Amino acid sequence: MALRHIERHRTAHIGWLRASVLGANDGIVSTASLVLGVAAADGSQSSVLIAGIAGLVAGAMSMAAGEYVSVHSQADTEAADLARERAELKADDSGEHRELTEIYVARGLDPALAREVANQLMKHDALGAHASDELGISKELQARPIQAALASAASFAVGAVLPLIVAVLIAGSALILAVAGTSLLFLATLGAVAARVGGAALWPSILRVTFWGALAMAITAGVGALFGTVV
């Protein structure tokens, strides 16, 4: 009877988790910074909201396009490596056996056992064995451009909406403190969720996300206040 592998590994989440965390973090930080910059320059609430909405749309499209191009480049490289490996297997099967055997010997297997493992794996799926053990390409970590682009765009939009909601609800002098405070809270929550899903330490993730977010918002607000004073 065939055995089912039922363990769930966190590496299966890496593709969409990276894109989602990056998108949501960028959405919160960039939109909150934009809102704070315009507000610090004494912009009206309508100006703040227009800038924030424009930033949401532009940022989501930019994230999607950038992520798609980046991940597609990775996918193209993987495809090229697999094509080359396929040709090498066809041209020099025995040489590829030796290559795989040497990989397993380097990992600590006895040479005889390494040859047997290489023979068995190549008999089952030669390209898959070389893809995994020579090239480091696996189904779990394989580049998926469309998935990454959609995850980035959607997560950016979700992150960007949060400071915009605060800017809609609160006007006047309290807007800057409200957007900054709630955005840091959103970032801390995002860091905690990312750590939980990825199995990482909780507090380092939270502190890392909130520190850089606070720095970005402070610098942008400072620039807005400076230009608001000058103009």
mmCIF file of C-alpha atoms in Angstrom:
data_model
loop_
_atom_site.group_PDB
_atom_site.id
_atom_site.type_symbol
_atom_site.label_atom_id
_atom_site.label_comp_id
_atom_site.label_asym_id
_atom_site.label_seq_id
_atom_site.Cartn_x
_atom_site.Cartn_y
_atom_site.Cartn_z
ATOM 1 C CA MET A 1 0.000 0.000 0.000
ATOM 2 C CA ALA A 2 1.378 3.433 -0.942
ATOM 3 C CA LEU A 3 2.237 5.735 1.930
ATOM 4 C CA ARG A 4 0.917 9.281 1.931
ATOM 5 C CA HIS A 5 3.218 12.097 2.997
ATOM 6 C CA ILE A 6 0.949 14.174 5.208
ATOM 7 C CA GLU A 7 3.469 16.500 6.878
ATOM 8 C CA ARG A 8 2.981 20.150 6.082
ATOM 9 C CA HIS A 9 6.154 22.156 5.628
ATOM 10 C CA ARG A 10 6.295 25.925 5.829
ATOM 11 C CA THR A 11 8.448 26.166 2.710
ATOM 12 C CA ALA A 12 5.279 25.481 0.722
ATOM 13 C CA HIS A 13 4.102 28.960 1.770
ATOM 14 C CA ILE A 14 7.256 30.825 0.763
ATOM 15 C CA GLY A 15 6.119 31.968 -2.700
ATOM 16 C CA TRP A 16 2.833 33.577 -1.787
ATOM 17 C CA LEU A 17 3.907 34.525 1.756
ATOM 18 C CA ARG A 18 6.857 36.588 0.550
ATOM 19 C CA ALA A 19 4.764 38.388 -2.070
ATOM 20 C CA SER A 20 1.847 38.963 0.310
ATOM 21 C CA VAL A 21 3.937 40.268 3.207
ATOM 22 C CA LEU A 22 5.969 42.496 0.909
ATOM 23 C CA GLY A 23 2.812 43.842 -0.747
ATOM 24 C CA ALA A 24 0.903 44.523 2.472
ATOM 25 C CA ASN A 25 3.930 46.071 4.160
ATOM 26 C CA ASP A 26 4.583 48.313 1.163
ATOM 27 C CA GLY A 27 0.895 49.221 0.968
ATOM 28 C CA ILE A 28 0.748 50.330 4.592
ATOM 29 C CA VAL A 29 4.103 52.103 4.664
ATOM 30 C CA SER A 30 3.937 53.894 1.317
ATOM 31 C CA THR A 31 0.307 54.997 1.632
ATOM 32 C CA ALA A 32 0.627 56.051 5.274
ATOM 33 C CA SER A 33 3.843 57.920 4.413
ATOM 34 C CA LEU A 34 2.152 59.624 1.477
ATOM 35 C CA VAL A 35 -0.828 60.619 3.629
ATOM 36 C CA LEU A 36 1.455 61.921 6.380
ATOM 37 C CA GLY A 37 3.620 63.826 3.915
ATOM 38 C CA VAL A 38 0.656 65.619 2.350
ATOM 39 C CA ALA A 39 -0.962 66.237 5.757
ATOM 40 C CA ALA A 40 2.302 67.589 7.189
ATOM 41 C CA ALA A 41 2.509 70.002 4.252
ATOM 42 C CA ASP A 42 -0.841 71.432 5.451
ATOM 43 C CA GLY A 43 -2.816 69.708 2.729
ATOM 44 C CA SER A 44 -6.581 69.574 3.066
ATOM 45 C CA GLN A 45 -8.337 66.292 3.890
ATOM 46 C CA SER A 46 -9.510 66.011 0.286
ATOM 47 C CA SER A 47 -5.940 66.443 -0.957
ATOM 48 C CA VAL A 48 -4.767 63.792 1.487
ATOM 49 C CA LEU A 49 -7.412 61.330 0.309
ATOM 50 C CA ILE A 50 -6.791 61.970 -3.399
ATOM 51 C CA ALA A 51 -3.071 61.440 -2.896
ATOM 52 C CA GLY A 52 -3.720 58.287 -0.877
ATOM 53 C CA ILE A 53 -6.106 56.775 -3.437
ATOM 54 C CA ALA A 54 -3.745 57.590 -6.294
ATOM 55 C CA GLY A 55 -0.932 55.981 -4.314
ATOM 56 C CA LEU A 56 -3.034 52.861 -3.730
ATOM 57 C CA VAL A 57 -3.842 52.353 -7.407
ATOM 58 C CA ALA A 58 -0.357 53.196 -8.673
ATOM 59 C CA GLY A 59 1.326 51.122 -5.999
ATOM 60 C CA ALA A 60 -0.830 48.042 -6.580
ATOM 61 C CA MET A 61 -0.177 48.142 -10.327
ATOM 62 C CA SER A 62 3.526 48.743 -9.779
ATOM 63 C CA MET A 63 3.801 45.870 -7.311
ATOM 64 C CA ALA A 64 1.989 43.507 -9.665
ATOM 65 C CA ALA A 65 4.103 44.461 -12.674
ATOM 66 C CA GLY A 66 7.372 44.405 -10.760
ATOM 67 C CA GLU A 67 6.673 41.094 -9.070
ATOM 68 C CA TYR A 68 5.545 39.487 -12.322
ATOM 69 C CA VAL A 69 8.665 40.603 -14.200
ATOM 70 C CA SER A 70 10.980 39.606 -11.359
ATOM 71 C CA VAL A 71 9.482 36.178 -10.734
ATOM 72 C CA HIS A 72 9.081 35.517 -14.453
ATOM 73 C CA SER A 73 12.807 36.118 -14.870
ATOM 74 C CA GLN A 74 13.399 33.511 -12.187
ATOM 75 C CA ALA A 75 11.010 31.122 -13.942
ATOM 76 C CA ASP A 76 12.820 31.677 -17.258
ATOM 77 C CA THR A 77 16.148 30.874 -15.616
ATOM 78 C CA GLU A 78 14.720 27.718 -14.073
ATOM 79 C CA ALA A 79 13.278 26.639 -17.438
ATOM 80 C CA ALA A 80 16.617 27.241 -19.153
ATOM 81 C CA ASP A 81 18.471 25.215 -16.514
ATOM 82 C CA LEU A 82 15.993 22.353 -16.839
ATOM 83 C CA ALA A 83 16.287 22.384 -20.636
ATOM 84 C CA ARG A 84 20.061 22.222 -20.357
ATOM 85 C CA GLU A 85 19.848 19.393 -17.842
ATOM 86 C CA ARG A 86 17.433 17.504 -20.079
ATOM 87 C CA ALA A 87 19.896 17.782 -22.978
ATOM 88 C CA GLU A 88 22.790 16.631 -20.796
ATOM 89 C CA LEU A 89 20.817 13.593 -19.659
ATOM 90 C CA LYS A 90 20.128 12.689 -23.260
ATOM 91 C CA ALA A 91 23.738 13.218 -24.379
ATOM 92 C CA ASP A 92 25.620 11.685 -21.420
ATOM 93 C CA ASP A 93 23.443 9.564 -19.172
ATOM 94 C CA SER A 94 26.370 7.790 -17.474
ATOM 95 C CA GLY A 95 28.080 11.101 -16.778
ATOM 96 C CA GLU A 96 24.931 12.421 -15.151
ATOM 97 C CA HIS A 97 24.790 9.277 -13.012
ATOM 98 C CA ARG A 98 28.321 9.981 -11.810
ATOM 99 C CA GLU A 99 27.485 13.619 -11.166
ATOM 100 C CA LEU A 100 24.481 12.720 -9.016
ATOM 101 C CA THR A 101 26.499 10.058 -7.202
ATOM 102 C CA GLU A 102 29.194 12.615 -6.350
ATOM 103 C CA ILE A 103 26.530 14.933 -4.938
ATOM 104 C CA TYR A 104 25.309 12.222 -2.569
ATOM 105 C CA VAL A 105 28.853 11.248 -1.592
ATOM 106 C CA ALA A 106 29.545 14.898 -0.759
ATOM 107 C CA ARG A 107 26.478 14.839 1.487
ATOM 108 C CA GLY A 108 27.881 11.926 3.456
ATOM 109 C CA LEU A 109 26.652 8.721 1.783
ATOM 110 C CA ASP A 110 28.918 5.752 1.250
ATOM 111 C CA PRO A 111 29.990 5.654 -2.451
ATOM 112 C CA ALA A 112 28.264 2.330 -3.087
ATOM 113 C CA LEU A 113 25.062 3.527 -1.467
ATOM 114 C CA ALA A 114 25.306 6.845 -3.291
ATOM 115 C CA ARG A 115 25.531 5.034 -6.639
ATOM 116 C CA GLU A 116 22.508 2.905 -5.758
ATOM 117 C CA VAL A 117 20.484 5.949 -4.680
ATOM 118 C CA ALA A 118 21.426 7.778 -7.878
ATOM 119 C CA ASN A 119 20.474 4.751 -9.994
ATOM 120 C CA GLN A 120 17.124 4.331 -8.284
ATOM 121 C CA LEU A 121 16.204 8.014 -8.436
ATOM 122 C CA MET A 122 17.242 8.409 -12.062
ATOM 123 C CA LYS A 123 15.314 5.287 -12.989
ATOM 124 C CA HIS A 124 12.227 6.812 -11.378
ATOM 125 C CA ASP A 125 12.636 10.454 -12.550
ATOM 126 C CA ALA A 126 16.065 11.445 -13.835
ATOM 127 C CA LEU A 127 15.231 15.084 -14.562
ATOM 128 C CA GLY A 128 13.416 15.502 -11.262
ATOM 129 C CA ALA A 129 16.357 14.083 -9.331
ATOM 130 C CA HIS A 130 18.819 16.463 -10.964
ATOM 131 C CA ALA A 131 16.434 19.403 -10.686
ATOM 132 C CA SER A 132 16.085 18.860 -6.954
ATOM 133 C CA ASP A 133 19.575 17.779 -5.929
ATOM 134 C CA GLU A 134 21.782 19.528 -8.487
ATOM 135 C CA LEU A 135 19.832 22.670 -9.368
ATOM 136 C CA GLY A 136 17.866 23.161 -6.156
ATOM 137 C CA ILE A 137 14.552 23.468 -8.000
ATOM 138 C CA SER A 138 11.492 21.947 -6.313
ATOM 139 C CA LYS A 139 7.761 22.125 -6.904
ATOM 140 C CA GLU A 140 7.248 23.900 -3.569
ATOM 141 C CA LEU A 141 9.757 26.657 -4.356
ATOM 142 C CA GLN A 142 9.161 26.874 -8.100
ATOM 143 C CA ALA A 143 8.654 30.396 -9.431
ATOM 144 C CA ARG A 144 4.995 31.254 -10.155
ATOM 145 C CA PRO A 145 4.829 34.741 -11.735
ATOM 146 C CA ILE A 146 1.040 35.157 -11.961
ATOM 147 C CA GLN A 147 0.480 33.958 -8.407
ATOM 148 C CA ALA A 148 3.166 36.313 -7.100
ATOM 149 C CA ALA A 149 1.809 39.286 -9.092
ATOM 150 C CA LEU A 150 -1.783 38.800 -7.943
ATOM 151 C CA ALA A 151 -0.730 38.251 -4.328
ATOM 152 C CA SER A 152 1.410 41.402 -4.373
ATOM 153 C CA ALA A 153 -1.275 43.606 -5.947
ATOM 154 C CA ALA A 154 -4.065 42.355 -3.685
ATOM 155 C CA SER A 155 -2.011 42.549 -0.503
ATOM 156 C CA PHE A 156 -0.740 46.038 -1.379
ATOM 157 C CA ALA A 157 -4.322 47.231 -1.907
ATOM 158 C CA VAL A 158 -5.437 45.713 1.407
ATOM 159 C CA GLY A 159 -2.512 47.299 3.234
ATOM 160 C CA ALA A 160 -3.037 50.678 1.559
ATOM 161 C CA VAL A 161 -6.749 50.779 2.408
ATOM 162 C CA LEU A 162 -6.052 50.679 6.158
ATOM 163 C CA PRO A 163 -4.426 54.127 6.573
ATOM 164 C CA LEU A 164 -6.894 55.547 4.055
ATOM 165 C CA ILE A 165 -9.820 54.442 6.230
ATOM 166 C CA VAL A 166 -8.257 56.259 9.176
ATOM 167 C CA ALA A 167 -7.738 59.370 7.022
ATOM 168 C CA VAL A 168 -11.433 59.291 6.060
ATOM 169 C CA LEU A 169 -12.617 58.961 9.653
ATOM 170 C CA ILE A 170 -10.292 61.490 11.272
ATOM 171 C CA ALA A 171 -9.582 65.007 10.040
ATOM 172 C CA GLY A 172 -7.691 68.031 11.276
ATOM 173 C CA SER A 173 -4.643 68.055 13.514
ATOM 174 C CA ALA A 174 -5.379 64.572 14.904
ATOM 175 C CA LEU A 175 -4.998 62.977 11.474
ATOM 176 C CA ILE A 176 -1.199 62.747 11.549
ATOM 177 C CA LEU A 177 -1.025 61.062 14.944
ATOM 178 C CA ALA A 178 -3.957 58.783 14.158
ATOM 179 C CA VAL A 179 -2.548 57.591 10.818
ATOM 180 C CA ALA A 180 0.948 57.122 12.237
ATOM 181 C CA GLY A 181 -0.230 55.263 15.340
ATOM 182 C CA THR A 182 -2.696 52.957 13.616
ATOM 183 C CA SER A 183 -0.253 52.254 10.778
ATOM 184 C CA LEU A 184 2.379 51.103 13.263
ATOM 185 C CA LEU A 185 -0.255 48.892 14.847
ATOM 186 C CA PHE A 186 -1.144 47.470 11.420
ATOM 187 C CA LEU A 187 2.544 46.832 10.702
ATOM 188 C CA ALA A 188 3.036 45.090 14.041
ATOM 189 C CA THR A 189 0.037 42.873 13.308
ATOM 190 C CA LEU A 190 1.416 42.094 9.855
ATOM 191 C CA GLY A 191 4.784 41.159 11.343
ATOM 192 C CA ALA A 192 3.093 38.856 13.841
ATOM 193 C CA VAL A 193 0.989 37.148 11.158
ATOM 194 C CA ALA A 194 4.016 36.677 8.889
ATOM 195 C CA ALA A 195 6.018 35.184 11.752
ATOM 196 C CA ARG A 196 3.164 32.869 12.696
ATOM 197 C CA VAL A 197 2.609 31.581 9.154
ATOM 198 C CA GLY A 198 6.315 31.281 8.401
ATOM 199 C CA GLY A 199 7.235 29.721 11.744
ATOM 200 C CA ALA A 200 9.673 32.525 12.617
ATOM 201 C CA ALA A 201 10.306 34.211 15.967
ATOM 202 C CA LEU A 202 7.464 36.606 16.809
ATOM 203 C CA TRP A 203 9.079 39.709 18.316
ATOM 204 C CA PRO A 204 12.024 40.097 15.930
ATOM 205 C CA SER A 205 9.562 40.043 13.034
ATOM 206 C CA ILE A 206 7.297 42.626 14.688
ATOM 207 C CA LEU A 207 10.171 44.949 15.619
ATOM 208 C CA ARG A 208 11.773 44.705 12.184
ATOM 209 C CA VAL A 209 8.569 45.643 10.359
ATOM 210 C CA THR A 210 7.531 48.459 12.708
ATOM 211 C CA PHE A 211 11.012 50.025 12.937
ATOM 212 C CA TRP A 212 11.474 50.435 9.190
ATOM 213 C CA GLY A 213 7.867 51.515 8.758
ATOM 214 C CA ALA A 214 8.219 54.170 11.453
ATOM 215 C CA LEU A 215 11.451 55.416 9.901
ATOM 216 C CA ALA A 216 9.872 55.710 6.448
ATOM 217 C CA MET A 217 6.826 57.575 7.785
ATOM 218 C CA ALA A 218 8.939 59.924 9.912
ATOM 219 C CA ILE A 219 11.204 60.863 7.012
ATOM 220 C CA THR A 220 8.271 61.410 4.636
ATOM 221 C CA ALA A 221 6.362 63.492 7.180
ATOM 222 C CA GLY A 222 9.495 65.549 7.795
ATOM 223 C CA VAL A 223 9.945 66.206 4.076
ATOM 224 C CA GLY A 224 6.271 67.180 3.781
ATOM 225 C CA ALA A 225 6.535 69.568 6.696
ATOM 226 C CA LEU A 226 9.717 71.095 5.269
ATOM 227 C CA PHE A 227 8.225 71.699 1.841
ATOM 228 C CA GLY A 228 4.970 72.903 3.360
ATOM 229 C CA THR A 229 6.888 75.519 5.312
ATOM 230 C CA VAL A 230 9.015 76.555 2.320
ATOM 231 C CA VAL A 231 6.080 76.778 -0.074
#
